[in-house]
mmCIF file of C-alpha atoms in Angstrom:
data_model
loop_
_atom_site.group_PDB
_atom_site.id
_atom_site.type_symbol
_atom_site.label_atom_id
_atom_site.label_comp_id
_atom_site.label_asym_id
_atom_site.label_seq_id
_atom_site.Cartn_x
_atom_site.Cartn_y
_atom_site.Cartn_z
ATOM 1 C CA MET A 1 4.473 -27.766 -14.508
ATOM 2 C CA ILE A 2 5.653 -25.709 -17.923
ATOM 3 C CA GLU A 3 9.324 -24.409 -18.068
ATOM 4 C CA ARG A 4 9.825 -20.603 -18.140
ATOM 5 C CA THR A 5 11.379 -18.593 -20.429
ATOM 6 C CA ALA A 6 14.394 -16.696 -20.952
ATOM 7 C CA HIS A 7 12.463 -13.545 -20.882
ATOM 8 C CA GLU A 8 9.773 -14.746 -17.924
ATOM 9 C CA LYS A 9 12.705 -15.851 -15.842
ATOM 10 C CA PHE A 10 14.491 -12.500 -16.201
ATOM 11 C CA MET A 11 11.620 -10.805 -15.983
ATOM 12 C CA GLN A 12 10.712 -12.414 -12.407
ATOM 13 C CA ARG A 13 14.069 -11.263 -11.381
ATOM 14 C CA CYS A 14 12.987 -7.887 -11.816
ATOM 15 C CA ILE A 15 10.033 -8.595 -9.948
ATOM 16 C CA ASP A 16 12.036 -9.836 -6.897
ATOM 17 C CA LEU A 17 13.880 -7.123 -6.973
ATOM 18 C CA ALA A 18 11.660 -4.562 -6.898
ATOM 19 C CA LYS A 19 10.024 -6.276 -4.086
ATOM 20 C CA LEU A 20 12.420 -4.957 -1.914
ATOM 21 C CA GLY A 21 11.542 -1.571 -2.225
ATOM 22 C CA LEU A 22 7.931 -1.646 -0.875
ATOM 23 C CA GLY A 23 7.241 0.720 1.400
ATOM 24 C CA ASN A 24 10.033 2.931 0.667
ATOM 25 C CA THR A 25 9.296 4.037 -2.669
ATOM 26 C CA ALA A 26 5.641 5.142 -3.022
ATOM 27 C CA PRO A 27 4.306 7.279 -4.231
ATOM 28 C CA ASN A 28 6.534 5.559 -6.927
ATOM 29 C CA PRO A 29 6.130 2.627 -8.092
ATOM 30 C CA LEU A 30 7.932 -0.990 -7.438
ATOM 31 C CA VAL A 31 10.181 -1.044 -9.419
ATOM 32 C CA GLY A 32 13.471 -3.984 -10.604
ATOM 33 C CA SER A 33 15.509 -3.881 -13.433
ATOM 34 C CA VAL A 34 17.834 -6.261 -14.779
ATOM 35 C CA ILE A 35 20.666 -6.159 -17.795
ATOM 36 C CA VAL A 36 21.294 -9.570 -19.582
ATOM 37 C CA TYR A 37 23.747 -10.219 -21.976
ATOM 38 C CA ASN A 38 24.430 -13.342 -23.698
ATOM 39 C CA ASN A 39 21.922 -14.504 -21.292
ATOM 40 C CA GLN A 40 23.707 -13.197 -18.439
ATOM 41 C CA ILE A 41 22.974 -11.122 -15.579
ATOM 42 C CA ILE A 42 25.522 -8.190 -15.983
ATOM 43 C CA GLY A 43 23.778 -5.406 -14.066
ATOM 44 C CA GLU A 44 20.840 -4.883 -12.185
ATOM 45 C CA GLY A 45 19.042 -2.672 -9.663
ATOM 46 C CA PHE A 46 14.877 -1.270 -8.053
ATOM 47 C CA HIS A 47 14.047 1.634 -6.740
ATOM 48 C CA ARG A 48 15.450 1.772 -3.539
ATOM 49 C CA ASN A 49 13.822 4.886 -2.001
ATOM 50 C CA TYR A 50 11.468 7.879 -3.232
ATOM 51 C CA GLY A 51 13.516 10.624 -4.533
ATOM 52 C CA GLU A 52 16.417 8.388 -5.247
ATOM 53 C CA ALA A 53 17.228 6.507 -8.694
ATOM 54 C CA HIS A 54 15.133 4.573 -10.146
ATOM 55 C CA ALA A 55 15.806 1.176 -11.202
ATOM 56 C CA GLU A 56 16.888 1.377 -14.457
ATOM 57 C CA VAL A 57 19.949 3.957 -13.533
ATOM 58 C CA ASN A 58 21.096 1.482 -10.856
ATOM 59 C CA ALA A 59 20.936 -1.378 -13.097
ATOM 60 C CA ILE A 60 23.018 0.670 -15.923
ATOM 61 C CA ASN A 61 25.264 2.168 -13.227
ATOM 62 C CA SER A 62 26.093 -1.697 -11.879
ATOM 63 C CA VAL A 63 27.634 -3.276 -15.138
ATOM 64 C CA LYS A 64 31.176 -2.478 -15.006
ATOM 65 C CA ASP A 65 31.718 -2.882 -18.873
ATOM 66 C CA LYS A 66 29.526 0.014 -20.804
ATOM 67 C CA SER A 67 30.566 -0.800 -23.874
ATOM 68 C CA LEU A 68 27.977 -3.963 -23.729
ATOM 69 C CA LEU A 69 25.230 -2.538 -23.106
ATOM 70 C CA LYS A 70 24.928 -1.772 -27.053
ATOM 71 C CA ARG A 71 24.890 -5.118 -26.950
ATOM 72 C CA SER A 72 22.066 -6.222 -24.217
ATOM 73 C CA THR A 73 19.091 -6.722 -23.180
ATOM 74 C CA ILE A 74 17.204 -4.620 -20.188
ATOM 75 C CA TYR A 75 14.407 -6.102 -18.779
ATOM 76 C CA VAL A 76 12.285 -4.037 -16.443
ATOM 77 C CA ASN A 77 8.890 -4.864 -14.931
ATOM 78 C CA LEU A 78 7.456 -1.022 -15.563
ATOM 79 C CA GLU A 79 7.323 1.070 -18.416
ATOM 80 C CA PRO A 80 10.306 3.117 -18.287
ATOM 81 C CA CYS A 81 9.540 7.186 -17.140
ATOM 82 C CA SER A 82 9.352 9.557 -19.452
ATOM 83 C CA HIS A 83 9.070 13.087 -17.559
ATOM 84 C CA HIS A 84 11.274 15.146 -15.519
ATOM 85 C CA GLY A 85 10.227 13.988 -11.619
ATOM 86 C CA LYS A 86 12.606 14.167 -8.961
ATOM 87 C CA THR A 87 15.136 12.066 -11.116
ATOM 88 C CA PRO A 88 15.277 12.148 -15.434
ATOM 89 C CA PRO A 89 13.076 10.131 -17.204
ATOM 90 C CA CYS A 90 14.861 6.714 -17.659
ATOM 91 C CA ALA A 91 13.744 5.780 -20.985
ATOM 92 C CA ASN A 92 16.102 8.548 -22.312
ATOM 93 C CA LEU A 93 18.732 7.024 -20.401
ATOM 94 C CA ILE A 94 18.509 3.978 -21.668
ATOM 95 C CA ALA A 95 17.516 5.797 -25.123
ATOM 96 C CA SER A 96 20.793 7.356 -24.398
ATOM 97 C CA MET A 97 23.282 3.897 -23.992
ATOM 98 C CA ALA A 98 21.172 2.197 -27.235
ATOM 99 C CA ILE A 99 20.735 -0.529 -25.527
ATOM 100 C CA PRO A 100 19.249 -2.825 -28.455
ATOM 101 C CA GLN A 101 16.375 -4.508 -26.654
ATOM 102 C CA ILE A 102 14.209 -3.386 -24.193
ATOM 103 C CA VAL A 103 11.434 -6.178 -22.667
ATOM 104 C CA ILE A 104 8.373 -5.033 -20.390
ATOM 105 C CA GLY A 105 6.421 -5.925 -17.779
ATOM 106 C CA SER A 106 3.455 -3.527 -17.850
ATOM 107 C CA LYS A 107 2.855 -0.417 -19.551
ATOM 108 C CA ASP A 108 2.645 2.666 -17.144
ATOM 109 C CA THR A 109 -0.475 3.777 -16.979
ATOM 110 C CA ALA A 110 -0.068 6.710 -15.002
ATOM 111 C CA ALA A 111 -1.254 9.698 -17.133
ATOM 112 C CA HIS A 112 1.868 11.287 -17.387
ATOM 113 C CA VAL A 113 3.296 8.479 -18.650
ATOM 114 C CA SER A 114 0.936 6.216 -20.637
ATOM 115 C CA GLY A 115 3.042 4.889 -23.036
ATOM 116 C CA ASN A 116 5.372 7.696 -23.634
ATOM 117 C CA GLY A 117 8.249 6.014 -22.260
ATOM 118 C CA ILE A 118 7.825 3.211 -24.970
ATOM 119 C CA LYS A 119 7.174 6.150 -27.640
ATOM 120 C CA ILE A 120 10.557 6.705 -26.953
ATOM 121 C CA LEU A 121 12.868 3.921 -26.782
ATOM 122 C CA GLN A 122 10.647 2.752 -30.539
ATOM 123 C CA LYS A 123 11.839 5.940 -31.885
ATOM 124 C CA THR A 124 15.330 4.934 -31.280
ATOM 125 C CA GLY A 125 14.867 1.464 -33.227
ATOM 126 C CA SER A 126 15.326 -0.537 -29.864
ATOM 127 C CA LYS A 127 13.151 -3.404 -30.359
ATOM 128 C CA VAL A 128 10.519 -3.121 -26.833
ATOM 129 C CA LEU A 129 8.348 -6.018 -26.232
ATOM 130 C CA VAL A 130 5.529 -5.141 -23.078
ATOM 131 C CA GLY A 131 4.074 -7.711 -21.589
ATOM 132 C CA VAL A 132 6.082 -10.699 -20.731
ATOM 133 C CA LEU A 133 4.415 -11.438 -16.650
ATOM 134 C CA GLU A 134 2.260 -8.671 -17.386
ATOM 135 C CA LYS A 135 -0.438 -9.884 -14.371
ATOM 136 C CA GLU A 136 2.325 -10.537 -11.975
ATOM 137 C CA SER A 137 3.832 -6.985 -12.520
ATOM 138 C CA ARG A 138 0.467 -5.063 -12.195
ATOM 139 C CA GLU A 139 -0.511 -7.668 -8.777
ATOM 140 C CA LEU A 140 3.238 -6.309 -7.668
ATOM 141 C CA ASN A 141 2.193 -2.214 -8.431
ATOM 142 C CA LYS A 142 -1.728 -3.375 -7.383
ATOM 143 C CA ARG A 143 -1.289 0.021 -5.357
ATOM 144 C CA PHE A 144 0.395 2.160 -7.831
ATOM 145 C CA PHE A 145 -2.437 1.257 -10.741
ATOM 146 C CA THR A 146 -5.737 1.208 -8.028
ATOM 147 C CA PHE A 147 -4.614 4.857 -7.435
ATOM 148 C CA HIS A 148 -3.784 5.936 -10.581
ATOM 149 C CA GLU A 149 -7.160 3.762 -12.725
ATOM 150 C CA LYS A 150 -9.455 3.918 -10.438
ATOM 151 C CA LYS A 151 -8.783 7.536 -8.449
ATOM 152 C CA ARG A 152 -8.189 6.482 -4.948
ATOM 153 C CA PRO A 153 -5.929 4.225 -2.894
ATOM 154 C CA TYR A 154 -5.928 0.552 -2.849
ATOM 155 C CA ILE A 155 -7.758 -0.533 0.337
ATOM 156 C CA ILE A 156 -6.863 -3.034 2.563
ATOM 157 C CA LEU A 157 -9.463 -3.817 5.583
ATOM 158 C CA LYS A 158 -8.279 -6.257 8.312
ATOM 159 C CA TRP A 159 -9.452 -7.427 11.412
ATOM 160 C CA ALA A 160 -9.369 -10.300 14.196
ATOM 161 C CA GLN A 161 -12.572 -12.164 15.505
ATOM 162 C CA THR A 162 -12.642 -15.008 17.722
ATOM 163 C CA LYS A 163 -13.808 -18.719 16.582
ATOM 164 C CA ASP A 164 -17.279 -17.504 16.893
ATOM 165 C CA ALA A 165 -17.033 -14.183 14.712
ATOM 166 C CA PHE A 166 -16.831 -11.525 17.370
ATOM 167 C CA ILE A 167 -14.793 -8.927 16.972
ATOM 168 C CA ASP A 168 -14.920 -7.574 20.593
ATOM 169 C CA ILE A 169 -16.889 -7.787 23.651
ATOM 170 C CA LYS A 170 -19.387 -5.085 24.257
ATOM 171 C CA ARG A 171 -17.998 -1.566 25.564
ATOM 172 C CA ASP A 172 -18.473 2.160 25.456
ATOM 173 C CA SER A 173 -16.300 5.138 26.329
ATOM 174 C CA SER A 174 -17.704 5.576 30.055
ATOM 175 C CA SER A 175 -16.220 1.805 30.781
ATOM 176 C CA LEU A 176 -12.713 1.145 31.707
ATOM 177 C CA VAL A 177 -11.957 -2.107 30.692
ATOM 178 C CA GLN A 178 -9.817 -2.692 27.801
ATOM 179 C CA PRO A 179 -10.570 -4.361 24.324
ATOM 180 C CA THR A 180 -9.814 -8.373 24.681
ATOM 181 C CA TRP A 181 -6.581 -9.958 23.002
ATOM 182 C CA ILE A 182 -7.709 -11.906 20.200
ATOM 183 C CA THR A 183 -4.632 -13.467 18.492
ATOM 184 C CA ASN A 184 -1.054 -13.683 19.569
ATOM 185 C CA GLU A 185 2.167 -12.107 19.119
ATOM 186 C CA TYR A 186 3.013 -13.549 16.008
ATOM 187 C CA ALA A 187 -0.322 -11.600 14.147
ATOM 188 C CA LYS A 188 0.971 -8.410 16.164
ATOM 189 C CA ALA A 189 4.206 -8.383 14.685
ATOM 190 C CA LEU A 190 2.951 -9.307 11.341
ATOM 191 C CA VAL A 191 0.376 -6.671 11.582
ATOM 192 C CA HIS A 192 3.411 -4.187 12.161
ATOM 193 C CA LYS A 193 5.250 -5.556 8.964
ATOM 194 C CA TRP A 194 2.079 -4.935 6.989
ATOM 195 C CA ARG A 195 1.798 -1.295 8.521
ATOM 196 C CA SER A 196 5.406 -0.676 7.608
ATOM 197 C CA GLU A 197 4.061 -1.276 3.799
ATOM 198 C CA GLU A 198 1.515 0.929 3.234
ATOM 199 C CA GLN A 199 1.569 4.245 3.458
ATOM 200 C CA ALA A 200 -1.653 5.225 5.394
ATOM 201 C CA ILE A 201 -3.858 3.354 8.093
ATOM 202 C CA LEU A 202 -7.204 4.192 9.240
ATOM 203 C CA ILE A 203 -9.399 4.228 12.017
ATOM 204 C CA GLY A 204 -12.808 5.831 13.205
ATOM 205 C CA THR A 205 -13.590 7.644 16.628
ATOM 206 C CA ASN A 206 -14.877 4.396 18.476
ATOM 207 C CA THR A 207 -11.850 2.493 17.936
ATOM 208 C CA ALA A 208 -9.670 5.631 18.728
ATOM 209 C CA LEU A 209 -11.322 6.082 21.995
ATOM 210 C CA LEU A 210 -12.230 2.602 23.034
ATOM 211 C CA ASP A 211 -8.674 0.925 22.310
ATOM 212 C CA ASP A 212 -6.480 3.854 22.344
ATOM 213 C CA PRO A 213 -4.189 2.369 19.940
ATOM 214 C CA THR A 214 -0.875 3.646 18.788
ATOM 215 C CA LEU A 215 -0.891 2.407 15.195
ATOM 216 C CA THR A 216 3.080 2.604 14.748
ATOM 217 C CA THR A 217 5.392 -0.242 13.232
ATOM 218 C CA ARG A 218 7.238 -0.573 17.412
ATOM 219 C CA ASN A 219 7.368 -3.720 16.531
ATOM 220 C CA TRP A 220 8.620 -4.296 13.145
ATOM 221 C CA THR A 221 11.379 -2.437 11.413
ATOM 222 C CA GLY A 222 9.973 0.361 8.707
ATOM 223 C CA LYS A 223 8.080 3.557 8.142
ATOM 224 C CA ASN A 224 5.139 4.456 10.614
ATOM 225 C CA PRO A 225 2.174 5.070 8.251
ATOM 226 C CA ILE A 226 0.251 7.955 7.713
ATOM 227 C CA ARG A 227 -2.422 8.266 10.861
ATOM 228 C CA ILE A 228 -5.706 8.659 9.493
ATOM 229 C CA VAL A 229 -8.541 9.153 12.194
ATOM 230 C CA LEU A 230 -12.281 9.592 11.059
ATOM 231 C CA ASP A 231 -13.539 12.310 14.277
ATOM 232 C CA GLN A 232 -16.727 13.969 12.731
ATOM 233 C CA ASN A 233 -17.304 16.246 15.312
ATOM 234 C CA LEU A 234 -13.945 16.533 16.533
ATOM 235 C CA LYS A 235 -14.552 15.161 19.826
ATOM 236 C CA LEU A 236 -11.501 13.100 20.606
ATOM 237 C CA PRO A 237 -9.092 14.422 23.234
ATOM 238 C CA LYS A 238 -5.632 15.490 22.903
ATOM 239 C CA ASP A 239 -4.161 13.203 25.239
ATOM 240 C CA LEU A 240 -4.713 9.377 22.877
ATOM 241 C CA LYS A 241 -2.405 7.459 21.446
ATOM 242 C CA VAL A 242 -2.638 8.145 17.767
ATOM 243 C CA PHE A 243 -2.376 12.135 18.539
ATOM 244 C CA ASN A 244 1.354 11.477 20.229
ATOM 245 C CA ASN A 245 4.898 12.730 18.332
ATOM 246 C CA GLN A 246 5.649 9.001 17.215
ATOM 247 C CA ALA A 247 3.864 9.504 13.626
ATOM 248 C CA ASN A 248 2.401 12.226 11.666
ATOM 249 C CA THR A 249 -1.679 11.870 11.819
ATOM 250 C CA PHE A 250 -4.860 13.526 9.722
ATOM 251 C CA ILE A 251 -8.322 14.136 11.603
ATOM 252 C CA ILE A 252 -11.036 13.941 8.556
ATOM 253 C CA ALA A 253 -13.360 15.765 10.311
ATOM 254 C CA ASP A 254 -17.153 17.192 9.155
ATOM 255 C CA LYS A 255 -16.751 20.870 7.071
ATOM 256 C CA THR A 256 -18.976 21.795 9.699
ATOM 257 C CA GLN A 257 -16.239 22.291 12.105
ATOM 258 C CA GLN A 258 -14.143 24.274 9.822
ATOM 259 C CA ASN A 259 -14.474 27.414 12.218
ATOM 260 C CA ARG A 260 -13.275 26.034 15.124
ATOM 261 C CA LYS A 261 -9.951 26.914 16.976
ATOM 262 C CA ILE A 262 -8.517 24.007 17.959
ATOM 263 C CA LYS A 263 -4.828 23.790 18.456
ATOM 264 C CA TYR A 264 -2.759 20.618 18.059
ATOM 265 C CA GLU A 265 0.807 19.576 17.851
ATOM 266 C CA ASN A 266 2.895 20.578 14.511
ATOM 267 C CA ASN A 267 2.290 16.683 13.961
ATOM 268 C CA ILE A 268 -1.187 16.541 13.338
ATOM 269 C CA GLY A 269 -2.987 17.986 10.668
ATOM 270 C CA ILE A 270 -6.900 18.459 9.669
ATOM 271 C CA ARG A 271 -8.854 17.869 6.322
ATOM 272 C CA PHE A 272 -12.449 18.677 6.299
ATOM 273 C CA ALA A 273 -14.925 16.520 4.059
ATOM 274 C CA ASP A 274 -18.611 16.126 4.062
ATOM 275 C CA TYR A 275 -20.167 13.097 6.287
ATOM 276 C CA LYS A 276 -23.084 14.029 5.254
ATOM 277 C CA LYS A 277 -22.837 13.337 1.368
ATOM 278 C CA ASP A 278 -20.656 11.486 -0.784
ATOM 279 C CA PHE A 279 -18.254 11.322 2.492
ATOM 280 C CA TYR A 280 -15.896 8.697 0.577
ATOM 281 C CA ALA A 281 -15.644 10.361 -2.708
ATOM 282 C CA LYS A 282 -14.444 13.935 -0.544
ATOM 283 C CA LEU A 283 -12.425 11.143 1.671
ATOM 284 C CA PHE A 284 -10.997 9.469 -1.888
ATOM 285 C CA LYS A 285 -10.128 13.156 -2.835
ATOM 286 C CA ILE A 286 -8.293 14.144 0.460
ATOM 287 C CA LEU A 287 -5.880 11.098 0.147
ATOM 288 C CA ILE A 288 -5.597 11.227 -3.512
ATOM 289 C CA ASP A 289 -4.007 15.227 -3.230
ATOM 290 C CA MET A 290 -2.439 13.767 -0.387
ATOM 291 C CA GLU A 291 -0.585 11.059 -2.828
ATOM 292 C CA ILE A 292 -1.727 8.372 -0.571
ATOM 293 C CA GLN A 293 -1.745 5.228 -2.634
ATOM 294 C CA SER A 294 -2.687 2.877 -0.182
ATOM 295 C CA VAL A 295 -4.486 2.579 3.471
ATOM 296 C CA ILE A 296 -5.002 -0.305 5.724
ATOM 297 C CA ILE A 297 -8.473 -0.104 7.715
ATOM 298 C CA GLU A 298 -7.983 -1.229 11.491
ATOM 299 C CA GLY A 299 -11.251 0.374 12.106
ATOM 300 C CA GLY A 300 -13.881 -1.387 13.966
ATOM 301 C CA GLU A 301 -17.809 -2.786 12.950
ATOM 302 C CA LYS A 302 -18.804 0.741 12.014
ATOM 303 C CA VAL A 303 -16.117 2.238 9.324
ATOM 304 C CA LEU A 304 -14.967 -1.638 8.522
ATOM 305 C CA ASN A 305 -19.048 -2.169 7.353
ATOM 306 C CA SER A 306 -19.323 0.840 5.691
ATOM 307 C CA PHE A 307 -16.415 0.246 3.502
ATOM 308 C CA ILE A 308 -18.153 -3.383 3.065
ATOM 309 C CA LYS A 309 -20.967 -1.672 2.068
ATOM 310 C CA ASN A 310 -20.143 0.684 -0.688
ATOM 311 C CA ASP A 311 -17.722 -1.752 -2.017
ATOM 312 C CA LEU A 312 -14.614 0.356 -1.065
ATOM 313 C CA LEU A 313 -12.172 -2.716 -0.623
ATOM 314 C CA ASP A 314 -9.689 -4.280 -2.784
ATOM 315 C CA GLU A 315 -8.937 -7.371 -0.048
ATOM 316 C CA ALA A 316 -9.043 -7.999 3.398
ATOM 317 C CA ARG A 317 -6.826 -9.820 5.989
ATOM 318 C CA ILE A 318 -8.432 -12.046 8.910
ATOM 319 C CA PHE A 319 -6.760 -13.302 12.091
ATOM 320 C CA THR A 320 -9.110 -15.772 13.976
ATOM 321 C CA GLY A 321 -8.268 -16.530 17.192
ATOM 322 C CA ASP A 322 -8.744 -19.603 19.348
ATOM 323 C CA ILE A 323 -10.964 -17.938 21.975
ATOM 324 C CA GLU A 324 -14.656 -17.214 22.212
ATOM 325 C CA PHE A 325 -16.602 -14.404 23.159
ATOM 326 C CA GLY A 326 -20.342 -15.703 23.192
ATOM 327 C CA ASP A 327 -21.281 -12.623 22.797
ATOM 328 C CA GLY A 328 -20.028 -9.436 21.828
ATOM 329 C CA VAL A 329 -19.546 -6.904 18.651
ATOM 330 C CA LYS A 330 -20.319 -9.109 15.382
ATOM 331 C CA ALA A 331 -17.203 -9.509 12.895
ATOM 332 C CA PRO A 332 -17.819 -8.378 9.382
ATOM 333 C CA ALA A 333 -19.577 -10.577 6.786
ATOM 334 C CA LEU A 334 -17.611 -10.549 3.683
ATOM 335 C CA SER A 335 -17.566 -12.965 1.066
ATOM 336 C CA LEU A 336 -15.012 -12.375 -2.242
ATOM 337 C CA LYS A 337 -13.149 -14.745 -3.648
ATOM 338 C CA ASN A 338 -9.578 -16.024 -4.009
ATOM 339 C CA GLU A 339 -9.599 -16.898 -0.669
ATOM 340 C CA GLN A 340 -5.955 -18.240 1.192
ATOM 341 C CA ILE A 341 -5.839 -19.640 4.498
ATOM 342 C CA ASP A 342 -2.685 -19.827 6.591
ATOM 343 C CA LEU A 343 -1.692 -20.850 10.248
ATOM 344 C CA LEU A 344 0.072 -18.358 12.812
ATOM 345 C CA GLY A 345 0.355 -20.605 16.238
ATOM 346 C CA ASP A 346 -3.057 -21.229 17.839
ATOM 347 C CA SER A 347 -4.879 -18.443 15.147
ATOM 348 C CA SER A 348 -5.827 -18.272 11.081
ATOM 349 C CA LEU A 349 -5.545 -15.816 8.864
ATOM 350 C CA THR A 350 -7.389 -15.433 6.183
ATOM 351 C CA PHE A 351 -6.289 -13.474 2.500
ATOM 352 C CA ILE A 352 -9.430 -12.693 0.927
ATOM 353 C CA THR A 353 -9.218 -10.251 -2.691
ATOM 354 C CA LYS A 354 -11.420 -9.450 -5.338
#
């Protein structure tokens, strides 16, 4: 095993700290920072919540003896910001503290930063090192980078299937048959944890009608995601759980429905797209305008296969339960690299990434 350098060790600490903000910082990135003097950490912090102090600010504030900053190194997994948003620029703060060395995991490719933070620091004469654990730093902020570089949210597909590869028995909207539970309580809790980590969750019309899901994090402590429902013709009844007041919901309807006068509760919004032409481009434009950087797709066969067919996914999370249906709705077929399989009681979980 190759021993990590000191720079890598302290950068890994930044990454570990940054992960503590998962689910709370979006649309800001996940950032951690440590300050090192004489090979010892004297301060550290991470970005806890959107709108609050950034990691570098929290790290600097945690240093008891500020005179040591002029002889220290500050580590941060993402280029310090250079613009005025809800908080002042971190690059300017670091420069004002005369910290002589700055080690950065990855460059911030968002248009409003994109190297400007590094330039501010370099102009002060400080030594700036970029690219320490760059791969790990980019993986940490995969949602943020996908949003800014690909101009769409990071897309996670999730479904549960039986041992014989079915995701459901055959049902229709006239049937009173409830969905058959495929996995176990461990899987259910994990799914609710995942929901708390993403900004939005998306389903189609059939899933809303047949399963009547709530799509909240009720079995986990964390924020509820924004619920996105594809309802092309605005036909879904208002008494569905997805339209309750436990979380905000946005309906994506076809543009032909714009003149219909339908009144929803205050937490329900409607956005319109062209379902017949460039639907996903329009959908992503809506989500980008809402600053939604990540979406977990928990739809049925039609929605899942549509994202797969159009190659609009970044990863898939597939549960396989210890039961068989013999017949029903076939699970999507997906073949990507970097497959990892874990077990949760009597179910297995497969992670697939591009």
